[in-house]
Short mmCIF file of C-alpha atoms in Angstrom, two decimals:
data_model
loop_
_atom_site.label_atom_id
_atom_site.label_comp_id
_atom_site.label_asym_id
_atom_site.label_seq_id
_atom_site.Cartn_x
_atom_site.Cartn_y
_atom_site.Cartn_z
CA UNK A 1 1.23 25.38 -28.86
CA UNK A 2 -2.18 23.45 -28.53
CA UNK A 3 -4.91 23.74 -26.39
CA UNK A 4 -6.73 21.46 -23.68
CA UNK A 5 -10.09 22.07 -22.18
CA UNK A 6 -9.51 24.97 -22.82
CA UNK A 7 -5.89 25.86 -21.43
CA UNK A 8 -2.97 26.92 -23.08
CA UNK A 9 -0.13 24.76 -23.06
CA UNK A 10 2.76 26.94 -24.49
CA UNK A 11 6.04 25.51 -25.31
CA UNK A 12 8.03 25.00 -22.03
CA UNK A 13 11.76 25.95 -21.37
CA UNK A 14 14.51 23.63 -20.96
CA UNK A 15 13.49 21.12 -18.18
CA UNK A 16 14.15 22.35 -14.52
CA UNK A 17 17.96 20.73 -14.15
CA UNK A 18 17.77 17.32 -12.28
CA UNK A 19 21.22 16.52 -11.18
CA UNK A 20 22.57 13.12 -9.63
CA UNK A 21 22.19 14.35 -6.16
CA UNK A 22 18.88 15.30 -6.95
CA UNK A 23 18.05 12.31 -7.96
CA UNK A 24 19.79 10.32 -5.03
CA UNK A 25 17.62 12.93 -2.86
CA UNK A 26 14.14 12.26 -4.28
CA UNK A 27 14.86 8.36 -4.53
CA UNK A 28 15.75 8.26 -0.51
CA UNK A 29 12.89 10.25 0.66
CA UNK A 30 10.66 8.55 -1.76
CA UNK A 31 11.60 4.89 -0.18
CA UNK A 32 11.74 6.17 3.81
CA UNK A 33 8.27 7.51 3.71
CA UNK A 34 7.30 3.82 1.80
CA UNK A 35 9.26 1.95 4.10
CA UNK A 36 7.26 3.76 7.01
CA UNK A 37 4.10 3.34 5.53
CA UNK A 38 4.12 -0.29 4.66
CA UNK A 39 6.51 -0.90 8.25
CA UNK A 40 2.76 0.77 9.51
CA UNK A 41 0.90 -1.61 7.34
CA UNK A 42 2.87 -4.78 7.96
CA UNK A 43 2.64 -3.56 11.73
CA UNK A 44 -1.04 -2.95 11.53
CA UNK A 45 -1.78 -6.43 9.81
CA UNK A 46 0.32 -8.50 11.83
CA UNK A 47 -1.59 -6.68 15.26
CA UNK A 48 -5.16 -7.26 13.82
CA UNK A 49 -3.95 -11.05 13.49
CA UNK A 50 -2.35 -11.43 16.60
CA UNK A 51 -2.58 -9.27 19.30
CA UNK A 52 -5.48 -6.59 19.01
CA UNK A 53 -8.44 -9.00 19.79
CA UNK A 54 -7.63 -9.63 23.43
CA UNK A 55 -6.11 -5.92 24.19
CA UNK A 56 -8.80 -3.55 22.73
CA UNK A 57 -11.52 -6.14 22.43
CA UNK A 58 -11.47 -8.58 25.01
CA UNK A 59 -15.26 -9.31 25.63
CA UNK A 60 -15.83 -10.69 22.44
CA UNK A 61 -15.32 -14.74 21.46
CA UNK A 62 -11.74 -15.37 19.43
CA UNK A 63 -13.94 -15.54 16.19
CA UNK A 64 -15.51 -12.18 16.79
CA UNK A 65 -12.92 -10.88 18.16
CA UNK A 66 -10.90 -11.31 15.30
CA UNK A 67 -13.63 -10.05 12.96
CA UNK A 68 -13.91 -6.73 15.00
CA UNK A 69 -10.28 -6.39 14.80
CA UNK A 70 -9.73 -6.09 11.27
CA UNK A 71 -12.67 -3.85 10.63
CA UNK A 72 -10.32 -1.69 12.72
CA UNK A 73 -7.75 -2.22 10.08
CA UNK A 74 -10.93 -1.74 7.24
CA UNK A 75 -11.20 1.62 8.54
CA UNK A 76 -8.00 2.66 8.00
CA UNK A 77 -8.58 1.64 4.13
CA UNK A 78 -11.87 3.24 4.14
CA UNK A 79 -10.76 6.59 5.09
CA UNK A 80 -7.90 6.48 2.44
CA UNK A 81 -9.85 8.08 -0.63
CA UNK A 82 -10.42 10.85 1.72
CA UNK A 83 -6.80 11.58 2.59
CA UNK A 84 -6.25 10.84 -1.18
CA UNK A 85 -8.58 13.51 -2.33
CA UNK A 86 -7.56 16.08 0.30
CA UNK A 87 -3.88 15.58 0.15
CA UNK A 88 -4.18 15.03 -3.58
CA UNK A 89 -5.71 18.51 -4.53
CA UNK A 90 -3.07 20.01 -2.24
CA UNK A 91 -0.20 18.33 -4.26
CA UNK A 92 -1.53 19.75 -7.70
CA UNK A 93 -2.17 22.69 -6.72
CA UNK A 94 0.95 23.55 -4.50
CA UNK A 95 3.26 21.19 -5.15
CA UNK A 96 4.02 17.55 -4.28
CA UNK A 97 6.77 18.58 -1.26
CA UNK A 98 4.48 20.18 0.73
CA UNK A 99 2.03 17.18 0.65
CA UNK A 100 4.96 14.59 1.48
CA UNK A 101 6.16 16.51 4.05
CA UNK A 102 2.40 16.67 5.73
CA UNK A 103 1.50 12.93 5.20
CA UNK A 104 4.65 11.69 6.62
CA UNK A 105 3.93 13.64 10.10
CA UNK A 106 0.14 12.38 9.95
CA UNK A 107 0.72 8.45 9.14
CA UNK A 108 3.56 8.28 11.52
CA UNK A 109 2.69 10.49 14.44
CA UNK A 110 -0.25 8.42 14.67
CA UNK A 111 1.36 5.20 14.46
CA UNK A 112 3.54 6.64 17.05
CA UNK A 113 0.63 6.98 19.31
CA UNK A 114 -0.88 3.67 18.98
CA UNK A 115 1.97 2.43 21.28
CA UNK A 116 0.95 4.48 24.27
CA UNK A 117 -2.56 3.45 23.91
CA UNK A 118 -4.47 2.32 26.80
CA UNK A 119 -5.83 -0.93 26.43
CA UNK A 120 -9.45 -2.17 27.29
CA UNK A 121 -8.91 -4.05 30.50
CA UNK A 122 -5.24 -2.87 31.76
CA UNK A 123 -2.52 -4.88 31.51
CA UNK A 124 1.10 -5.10 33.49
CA UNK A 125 2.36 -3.12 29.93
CA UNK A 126 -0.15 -0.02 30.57
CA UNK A 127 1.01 2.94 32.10
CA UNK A 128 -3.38 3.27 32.65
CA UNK A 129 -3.62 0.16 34.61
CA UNK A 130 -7.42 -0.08 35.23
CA UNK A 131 -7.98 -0.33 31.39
CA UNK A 132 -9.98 2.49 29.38
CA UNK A 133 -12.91 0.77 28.86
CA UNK A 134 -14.41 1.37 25.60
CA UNK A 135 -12.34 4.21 25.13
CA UNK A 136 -9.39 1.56 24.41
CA UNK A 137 -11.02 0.56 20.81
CA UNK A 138 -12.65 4.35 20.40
CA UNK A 139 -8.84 5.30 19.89
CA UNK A 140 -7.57 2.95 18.24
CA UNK A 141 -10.16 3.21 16.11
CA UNK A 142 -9.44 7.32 15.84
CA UNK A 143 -5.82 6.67 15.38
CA UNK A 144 -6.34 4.35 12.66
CA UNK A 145 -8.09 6.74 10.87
CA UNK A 146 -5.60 9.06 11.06
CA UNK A 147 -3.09 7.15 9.98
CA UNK A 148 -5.35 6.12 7.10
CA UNK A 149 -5.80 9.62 5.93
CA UNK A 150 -2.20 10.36 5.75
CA UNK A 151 -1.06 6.71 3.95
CA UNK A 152 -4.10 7.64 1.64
CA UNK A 153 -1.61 10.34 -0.71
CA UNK A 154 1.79 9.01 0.62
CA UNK A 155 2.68 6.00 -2.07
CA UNK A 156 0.81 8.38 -4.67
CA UNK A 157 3.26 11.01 -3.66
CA UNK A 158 6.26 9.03 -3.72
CA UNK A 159 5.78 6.92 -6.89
CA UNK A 160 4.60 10.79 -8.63
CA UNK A 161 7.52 12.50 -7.11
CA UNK A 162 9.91 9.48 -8.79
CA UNK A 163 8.35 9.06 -11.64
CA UNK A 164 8.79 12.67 -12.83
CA UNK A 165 12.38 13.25 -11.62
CA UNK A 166 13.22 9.71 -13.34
CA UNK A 167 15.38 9.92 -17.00
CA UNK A 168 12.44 8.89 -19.75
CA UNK A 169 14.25 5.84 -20.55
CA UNK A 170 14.83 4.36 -17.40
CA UNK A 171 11.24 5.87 -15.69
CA UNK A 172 10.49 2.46 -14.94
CA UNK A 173 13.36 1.32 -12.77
CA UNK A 174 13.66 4.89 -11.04
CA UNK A 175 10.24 4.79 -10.37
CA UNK A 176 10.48 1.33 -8.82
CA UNK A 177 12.97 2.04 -6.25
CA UNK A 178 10.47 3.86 -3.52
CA UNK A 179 8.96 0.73 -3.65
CA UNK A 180 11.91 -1.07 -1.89
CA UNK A 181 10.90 1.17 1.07
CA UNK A 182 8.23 -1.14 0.95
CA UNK A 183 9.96 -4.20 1.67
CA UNK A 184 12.10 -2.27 4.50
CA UNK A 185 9.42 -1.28 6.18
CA UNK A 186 7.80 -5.15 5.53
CA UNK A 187 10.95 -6.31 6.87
CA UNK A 188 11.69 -4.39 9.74
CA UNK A 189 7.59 -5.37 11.50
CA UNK A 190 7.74 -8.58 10.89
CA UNK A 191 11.32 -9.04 11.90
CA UNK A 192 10.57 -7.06 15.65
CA UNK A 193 6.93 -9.55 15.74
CA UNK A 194 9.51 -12.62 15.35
CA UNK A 195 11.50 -11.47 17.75
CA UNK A 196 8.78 -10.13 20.42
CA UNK A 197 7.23 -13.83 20.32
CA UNK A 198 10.85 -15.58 20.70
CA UNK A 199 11.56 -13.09 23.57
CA UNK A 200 8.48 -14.08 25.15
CA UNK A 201 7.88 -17.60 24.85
CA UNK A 202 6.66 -18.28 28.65
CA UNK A 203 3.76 -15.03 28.65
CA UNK A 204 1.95 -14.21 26.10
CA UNK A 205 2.66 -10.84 24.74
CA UNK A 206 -0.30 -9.49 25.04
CA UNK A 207 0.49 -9.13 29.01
CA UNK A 208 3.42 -7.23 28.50
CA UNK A 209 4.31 -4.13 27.37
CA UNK A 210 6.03 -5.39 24.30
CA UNK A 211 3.73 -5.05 22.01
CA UNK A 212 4.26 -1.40 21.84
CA UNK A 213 7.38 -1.33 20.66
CA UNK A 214 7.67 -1.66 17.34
CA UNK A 215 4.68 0.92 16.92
CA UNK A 216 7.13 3.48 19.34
CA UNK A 217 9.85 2.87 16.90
CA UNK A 218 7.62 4.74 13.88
CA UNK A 219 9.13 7.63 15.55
CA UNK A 220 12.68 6.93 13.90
CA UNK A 221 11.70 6.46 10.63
CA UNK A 222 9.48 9.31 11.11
CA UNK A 223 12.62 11.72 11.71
CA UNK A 224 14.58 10.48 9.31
CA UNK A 225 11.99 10.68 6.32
CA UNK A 226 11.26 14.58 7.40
CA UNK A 227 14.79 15.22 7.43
CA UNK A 228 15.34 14.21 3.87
CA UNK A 229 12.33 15.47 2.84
CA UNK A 230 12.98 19.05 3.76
CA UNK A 231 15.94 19.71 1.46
CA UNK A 232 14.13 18.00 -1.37
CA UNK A 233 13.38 20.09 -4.42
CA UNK A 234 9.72 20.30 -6.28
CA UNK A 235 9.39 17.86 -8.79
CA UNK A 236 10.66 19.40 -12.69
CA UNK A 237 7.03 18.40 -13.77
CA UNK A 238 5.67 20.58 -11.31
CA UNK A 239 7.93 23.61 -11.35
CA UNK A 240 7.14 23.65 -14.99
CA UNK A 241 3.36 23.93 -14.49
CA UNK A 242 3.66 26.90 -12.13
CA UNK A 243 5.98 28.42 -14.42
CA UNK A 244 3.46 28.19 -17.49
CA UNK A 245 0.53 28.89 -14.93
CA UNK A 246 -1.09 25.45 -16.07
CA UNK A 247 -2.29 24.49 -12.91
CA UNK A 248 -6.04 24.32 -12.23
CA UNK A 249 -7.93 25.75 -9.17
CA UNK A 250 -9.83 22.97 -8.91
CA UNK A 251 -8.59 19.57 -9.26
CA UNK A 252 -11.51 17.28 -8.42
CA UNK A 253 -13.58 19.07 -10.63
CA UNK A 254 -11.02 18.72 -13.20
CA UNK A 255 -10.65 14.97 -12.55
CA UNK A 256 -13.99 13.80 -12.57
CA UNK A 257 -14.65 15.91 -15.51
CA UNK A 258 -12.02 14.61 -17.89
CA UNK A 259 -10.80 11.60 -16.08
CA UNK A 260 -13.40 8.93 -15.01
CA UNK A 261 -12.05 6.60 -17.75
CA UNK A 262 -8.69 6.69 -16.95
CA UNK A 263 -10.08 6.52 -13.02
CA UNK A 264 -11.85 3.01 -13.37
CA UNK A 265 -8.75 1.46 -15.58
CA UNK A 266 -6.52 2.42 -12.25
CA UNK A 267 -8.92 1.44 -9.94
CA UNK A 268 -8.98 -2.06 -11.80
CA UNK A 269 -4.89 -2.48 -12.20
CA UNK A 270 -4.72 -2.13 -8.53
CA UNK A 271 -7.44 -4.74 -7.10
CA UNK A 272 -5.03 -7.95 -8.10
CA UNK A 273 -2.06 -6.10 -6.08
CA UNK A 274 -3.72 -4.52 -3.36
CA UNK A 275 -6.04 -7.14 -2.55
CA UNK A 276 -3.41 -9.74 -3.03
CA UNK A 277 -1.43 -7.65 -0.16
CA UNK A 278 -3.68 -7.02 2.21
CA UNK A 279 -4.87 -10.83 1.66
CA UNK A 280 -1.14 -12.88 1.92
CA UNK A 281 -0.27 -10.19 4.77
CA UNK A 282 -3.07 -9.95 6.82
CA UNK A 283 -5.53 -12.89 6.17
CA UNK A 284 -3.46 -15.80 5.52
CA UNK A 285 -1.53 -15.32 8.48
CA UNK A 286 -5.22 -15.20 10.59
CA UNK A 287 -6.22 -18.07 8.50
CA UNK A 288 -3.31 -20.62 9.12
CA UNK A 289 -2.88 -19.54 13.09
CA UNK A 290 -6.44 -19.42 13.66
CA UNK A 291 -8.54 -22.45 15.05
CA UNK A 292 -9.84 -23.84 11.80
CA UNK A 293 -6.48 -24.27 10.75
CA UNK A 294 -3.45 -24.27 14.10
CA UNK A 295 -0.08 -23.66 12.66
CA UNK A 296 1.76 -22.10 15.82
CA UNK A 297 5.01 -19.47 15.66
CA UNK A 298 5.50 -16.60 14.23
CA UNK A 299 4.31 -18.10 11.05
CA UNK A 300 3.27 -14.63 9.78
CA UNK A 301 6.10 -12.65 10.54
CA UNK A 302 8.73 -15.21 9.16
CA UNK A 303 6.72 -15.55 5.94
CA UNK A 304 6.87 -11.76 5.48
CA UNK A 305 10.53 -11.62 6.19
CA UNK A 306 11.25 -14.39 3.42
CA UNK A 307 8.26 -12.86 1.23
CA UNK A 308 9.77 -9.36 1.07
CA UNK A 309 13.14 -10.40 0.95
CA UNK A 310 12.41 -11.65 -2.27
CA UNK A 311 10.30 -8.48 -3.42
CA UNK A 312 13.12 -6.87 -2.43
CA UNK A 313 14.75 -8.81 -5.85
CA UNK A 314 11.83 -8.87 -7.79
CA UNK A 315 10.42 -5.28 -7.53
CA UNK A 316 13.60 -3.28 -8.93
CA UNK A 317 13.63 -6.15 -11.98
CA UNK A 318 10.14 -5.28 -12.57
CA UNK A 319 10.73 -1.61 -12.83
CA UNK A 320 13.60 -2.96 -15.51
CA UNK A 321 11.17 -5.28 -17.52
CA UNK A 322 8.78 -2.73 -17.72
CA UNK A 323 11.49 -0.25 -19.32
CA UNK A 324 12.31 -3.08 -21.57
CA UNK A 325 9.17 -4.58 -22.61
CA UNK A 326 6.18 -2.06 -22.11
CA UNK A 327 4.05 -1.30 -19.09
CA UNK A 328 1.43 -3.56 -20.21
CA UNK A 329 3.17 -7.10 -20.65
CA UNK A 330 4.97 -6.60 -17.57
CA UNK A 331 2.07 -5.66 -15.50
CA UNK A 332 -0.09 -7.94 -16.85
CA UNK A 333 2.39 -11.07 -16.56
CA UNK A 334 2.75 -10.47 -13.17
CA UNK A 335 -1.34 -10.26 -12.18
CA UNK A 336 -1.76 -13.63 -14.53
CA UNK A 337 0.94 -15.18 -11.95
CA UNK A 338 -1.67 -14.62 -9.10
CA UNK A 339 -4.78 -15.34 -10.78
CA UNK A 340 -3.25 -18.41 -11.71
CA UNK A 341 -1.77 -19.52 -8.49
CA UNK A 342 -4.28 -18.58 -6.37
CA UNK A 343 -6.15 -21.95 -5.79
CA UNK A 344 -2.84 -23.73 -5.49
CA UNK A 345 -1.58 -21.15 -2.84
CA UNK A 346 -4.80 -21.43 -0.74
CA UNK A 347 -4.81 -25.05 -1.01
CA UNK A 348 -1.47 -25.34 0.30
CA UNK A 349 -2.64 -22.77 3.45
CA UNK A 350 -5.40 -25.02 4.53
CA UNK A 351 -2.69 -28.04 5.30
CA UNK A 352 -0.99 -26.16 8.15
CA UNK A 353 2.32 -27.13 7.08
CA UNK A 354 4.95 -24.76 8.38
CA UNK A 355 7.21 -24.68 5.55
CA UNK A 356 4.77 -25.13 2.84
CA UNK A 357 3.10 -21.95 4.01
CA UNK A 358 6.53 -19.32 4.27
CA UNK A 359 6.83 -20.98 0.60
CA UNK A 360 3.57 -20.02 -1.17
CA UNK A 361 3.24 -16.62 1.02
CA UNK A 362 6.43 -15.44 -0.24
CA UNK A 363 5.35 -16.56 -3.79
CA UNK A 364 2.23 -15.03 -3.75
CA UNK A 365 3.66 -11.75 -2.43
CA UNK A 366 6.96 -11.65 -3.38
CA UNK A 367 6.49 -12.79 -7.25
CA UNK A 368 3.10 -11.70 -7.43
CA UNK A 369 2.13 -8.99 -5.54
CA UNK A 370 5.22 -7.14 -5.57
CA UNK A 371 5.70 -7.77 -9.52
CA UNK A 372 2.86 -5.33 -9.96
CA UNK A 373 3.98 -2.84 -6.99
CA UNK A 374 7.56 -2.84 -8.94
CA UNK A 375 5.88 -1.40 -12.53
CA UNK A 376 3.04 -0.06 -11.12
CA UNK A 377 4.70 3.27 -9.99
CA UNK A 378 5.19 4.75 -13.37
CA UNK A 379 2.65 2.81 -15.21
CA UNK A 380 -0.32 4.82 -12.67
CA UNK A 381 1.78 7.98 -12.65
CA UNK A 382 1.79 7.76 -16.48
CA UNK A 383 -1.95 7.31 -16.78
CA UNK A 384 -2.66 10.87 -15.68
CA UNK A 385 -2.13 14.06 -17.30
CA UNK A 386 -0.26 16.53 -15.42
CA UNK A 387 -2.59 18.75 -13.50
CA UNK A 388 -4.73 16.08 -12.04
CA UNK A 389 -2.04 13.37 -11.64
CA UNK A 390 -1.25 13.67 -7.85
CA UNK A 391 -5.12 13.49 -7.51
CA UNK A 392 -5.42 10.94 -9.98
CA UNK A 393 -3.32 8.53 -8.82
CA UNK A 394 -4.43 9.23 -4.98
CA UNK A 395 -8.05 8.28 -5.82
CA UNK A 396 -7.33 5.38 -8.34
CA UNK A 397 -5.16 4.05 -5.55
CA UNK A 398 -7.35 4.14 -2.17
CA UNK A 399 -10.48 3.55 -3.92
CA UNK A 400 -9.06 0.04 -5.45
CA UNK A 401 -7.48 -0.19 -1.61
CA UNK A 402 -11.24 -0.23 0.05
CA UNK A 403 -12.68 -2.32 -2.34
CA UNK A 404 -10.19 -4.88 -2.16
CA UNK A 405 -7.27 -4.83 0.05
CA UNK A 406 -9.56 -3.30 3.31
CA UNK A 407 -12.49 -5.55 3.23
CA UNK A 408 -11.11 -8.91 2.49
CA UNK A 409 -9.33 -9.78 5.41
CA UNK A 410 -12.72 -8.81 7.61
CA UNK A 411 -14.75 -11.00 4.83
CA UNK A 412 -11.91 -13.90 4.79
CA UNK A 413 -12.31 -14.05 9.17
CA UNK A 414 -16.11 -14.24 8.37
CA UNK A 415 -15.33 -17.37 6.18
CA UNK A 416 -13.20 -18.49 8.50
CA UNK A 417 -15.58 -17.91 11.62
CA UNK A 418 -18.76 -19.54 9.94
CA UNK A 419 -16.05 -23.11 8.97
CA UNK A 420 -15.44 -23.17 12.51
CA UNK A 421 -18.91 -22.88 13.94
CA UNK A 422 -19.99 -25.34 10.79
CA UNK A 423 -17.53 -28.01 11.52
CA UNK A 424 -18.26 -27.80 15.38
CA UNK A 425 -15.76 -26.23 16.44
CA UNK A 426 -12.00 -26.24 16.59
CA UNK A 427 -11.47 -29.60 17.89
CA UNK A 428 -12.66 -30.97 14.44
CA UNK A 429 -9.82 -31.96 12.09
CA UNK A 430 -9.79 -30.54 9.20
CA UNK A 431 -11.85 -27.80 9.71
CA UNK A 432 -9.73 -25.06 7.75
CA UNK A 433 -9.89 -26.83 4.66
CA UNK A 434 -13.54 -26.04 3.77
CA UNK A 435 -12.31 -21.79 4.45
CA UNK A 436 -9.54 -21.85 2.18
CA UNK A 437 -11.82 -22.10 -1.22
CA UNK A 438 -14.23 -18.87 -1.05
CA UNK A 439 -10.88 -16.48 -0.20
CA UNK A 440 -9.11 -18.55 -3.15
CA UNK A 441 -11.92 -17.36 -5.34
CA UNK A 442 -12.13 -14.15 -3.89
CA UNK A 443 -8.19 -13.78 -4.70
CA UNK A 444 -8.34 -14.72 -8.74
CA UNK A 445 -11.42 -12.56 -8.84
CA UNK A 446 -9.30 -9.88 -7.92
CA UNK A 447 -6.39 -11.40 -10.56
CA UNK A 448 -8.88 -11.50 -13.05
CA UNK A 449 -10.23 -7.99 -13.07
CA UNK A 450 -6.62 -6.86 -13.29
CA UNK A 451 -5.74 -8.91 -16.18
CA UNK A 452 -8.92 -7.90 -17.85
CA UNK A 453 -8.15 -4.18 -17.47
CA UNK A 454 -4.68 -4.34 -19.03
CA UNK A 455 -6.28 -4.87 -22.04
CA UNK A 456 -7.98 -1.39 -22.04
CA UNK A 457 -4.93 0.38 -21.27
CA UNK A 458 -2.42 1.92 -23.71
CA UNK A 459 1.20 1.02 -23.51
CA UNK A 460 2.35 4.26 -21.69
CA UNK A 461 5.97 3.64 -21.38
CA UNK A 462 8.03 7.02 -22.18
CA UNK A 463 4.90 9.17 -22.84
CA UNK A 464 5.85 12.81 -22.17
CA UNK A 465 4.89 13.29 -17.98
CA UNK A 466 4.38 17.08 -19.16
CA UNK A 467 0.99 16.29 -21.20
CA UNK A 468 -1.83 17.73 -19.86
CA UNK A 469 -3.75 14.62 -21.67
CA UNK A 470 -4.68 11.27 -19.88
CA UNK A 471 -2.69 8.33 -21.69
CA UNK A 472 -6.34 6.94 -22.83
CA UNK A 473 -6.82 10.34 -24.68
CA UNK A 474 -3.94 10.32 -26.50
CA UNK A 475 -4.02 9.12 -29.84
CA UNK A 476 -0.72 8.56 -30.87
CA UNK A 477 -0.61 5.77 -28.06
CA UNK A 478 -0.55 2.38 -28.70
CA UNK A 479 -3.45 -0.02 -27.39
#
């Protein structure tokens, strides 16, 4: 036995048994409670773009309009450490079920919700038909921060939960899979969007009751995922901690005590994939339907239907490359694909050419973004030593999530805003191609700091998930 800050870690019994089933179990509930998280996100991103100006914030100009609607979606982000640090001490210290089970009901009970929302004016679709007022925004607003304090532990959970049922070997593909819930839930919003605008070609969508619809339908993932989740066993990692009384009373404490290293090399792995998402999903498809640039369609949902179709490929490969060739390479491969393509991508946006732009978004995302989501999950998990991991990994994650992924689409409809206004308005050819450069530097900025953090990190591929020691602190490591 050795010793670590002071606790004893004594020689464990034979690993709590993990059968197939067991493994079949934590793999669905894993992906259901991604797929309703990022169906939320996709939802969310696709609303801010398209629809939530006019219904909850009607008296501003489109520009503002637009700007005020994704600091709705900011919020959501900004809230996220908090729900990672509250929901993240609860899953070290009783157990990572308990925490999955809660987050679940919070992130899609309130997405539930947003679909019976009065809006600001009324519409035929309200059931208030004078219009709330300011309330309309005021809940939106609440609800969003709801459901940002719930999605703020629920990936951590998942990708933790995974990681340490996974076989050693094969941690990185396991751990991968939750992450197809990801495209699922992509999938799924942007399919109903597509099919909301088609339906509705003659009157705009924001006059119906449509638009609630897919945020109603969070209801059936919702019961699904809780379903699962409640026959799911504790995680072996877990069990084994209570068994050799290893786990701390306080976990933030802990954390920020013995952990700030390990905290700023997370935060930096996940700015290129974060940002990168919230960027291709929610900015690009503002940017090339806005004024400054006028594509028309459901540009943004069909790019996110061909973009995570093809994450769908590429994440469970990366989970495979990453058992094969180290956490590092993989990782690091995958951010120098964005950094580098970033310019190109953007440049190709700003010509408001309908198939150029499904092409490059599902590059960007698909390759890039989703390359790092696929051997991310036990890469972060693997970071952490066992008592602070859930905690870890929750505040690694939503801190890198407000500093990139939140804020940039509000900054990018700034940018896009101030082209506008600069090139005199929207009549003005052209005017989206003087936007598309600050968000393209903004992007490899992002790439950059990713790539540049990989070099700080140990390879952590098949490090024991029972160590109470953060990969950085162990020795035996390579860099």
């Amino acid at each position: 036995m050795h010793t670590n800050d002071g606790v004893t870690i004594k020689n464990h019994t034979a690993d709590p048994q993990v059968t197939k089933a067991d493994l079949r179990r934590a793999a669905w509930a894993s992906s259901l409670g991604s797929a309703l998280e990022y169906y939320d996100f996709a939802l969310y991103s696709l609303a801010s773009a398209l629809i939530f100006s006019p219904l909850f914030f009607p008296n501003s100009n489109p520009a503002t309009g637009l700007i005020l609607s994704f600091g709705t979606y900011f919020l959501g982000f900004a809230i996220r450490p908090l729900g990672g640090i509250i929901f993240g001490r609860l899953g070290d210290k009783i157990g990572r079920k308990f925490v999955l089970l809660a987050t679940i009901v919070l992130m899609g009970g309130s997405s539930t919700l947003i679909g019976v929302l009065p809006t600001y004016n009324g519409s035929s679709g309200d059931w208030y038909s004078a219009g709330a007022g300011i309330w309309a925004p005021v809940l939106l607003i609440a609800l969003r921060l709801l459901q940002g304090l719930g999605a703020g532990a629920e990936m951590a959970g998942a990708s933790i939960l995974m990681t340490e049922y996974a076989p050693r070997k094969e941690r990185g593909f396991y751990a991968s899979l939750p992450f197809m819930g990801v495209q699922i839930g992509t999938v799924v919003a942007a399919l109903v969007y597509f099919l909301m605008f088609n339906a509705n070609q003659n009157t705009a969508i924001t006059e119906t009751w449509l638009w609630r619809v897919p945020f109603l339908a969070s209801v059936l993932i919702l019961g699904v995922a809780i379903f699962i989740r409640m026959s799911l066993k504790e995680s072996p990692t877990f069990q084994k901690l209570e068994a050799h009384e290893q786990i701390v009373d306080k976990p933030l404490t802990t954390l920020l005590k013995n952990s700030r290293p390990t905290l700023l090399r997370g935060i930096g792995l996940r700015l290129a994939e974060n940002g990168t998402s919230s960027i291709y999903q929610a900015l690009a498809v503002a940017y090339v339907t806005s004024q400054a640039v006028g594509v028309t369609g459901p540009i943004g949902a069909l790019s996110l239907v061909f973009a995570a179709s093809l994450g769908s490929i590429v994440v469970p490969i990366a989970g495979k490359l990453s058992d094969r060739f180290g956490r590092v390479k993989t990782y690091r491969s995958f951010a120098l694909f964005q950094l580098v393509a970033a310019f190109p991508i953007w440049y190709v946006l700003s010509l408001g050419d309908t198939v150029l732009t499904i092409v490059v978004v599902s590059l960007a995302l698909g390759i890039g973004t989703w390359g790092m989501f696929g051997s991310q999950s036990a890469f972060m998990s693997e970071l952490f030593g066992a008592r602070q991991r859930y905690l870890g990994v929750s505040v690694a994650r939503e801190v890198s999530a407000v500093i990139s992924g939140g804020i940039a689409p509000m900054i990018g409809a700034a940018i896009i805003a101030a082209v506008i206004s600069a090139d005199g308005g929207p009549e003005v050819t052209g005017a989206g191609l003087g936007a598309w450069i600050p968000i393209a530097a903004y992007t490899a900025v992002l790439s950059l700091i990713t790539v540049i953090s990989t070099f700080f990190i140990p390879e952590t591929r098949g490090r024991s998930l029972d160590d109470l020691r953060d990969a950085v602190d162990d020795p035996t490591l390579a860099s």
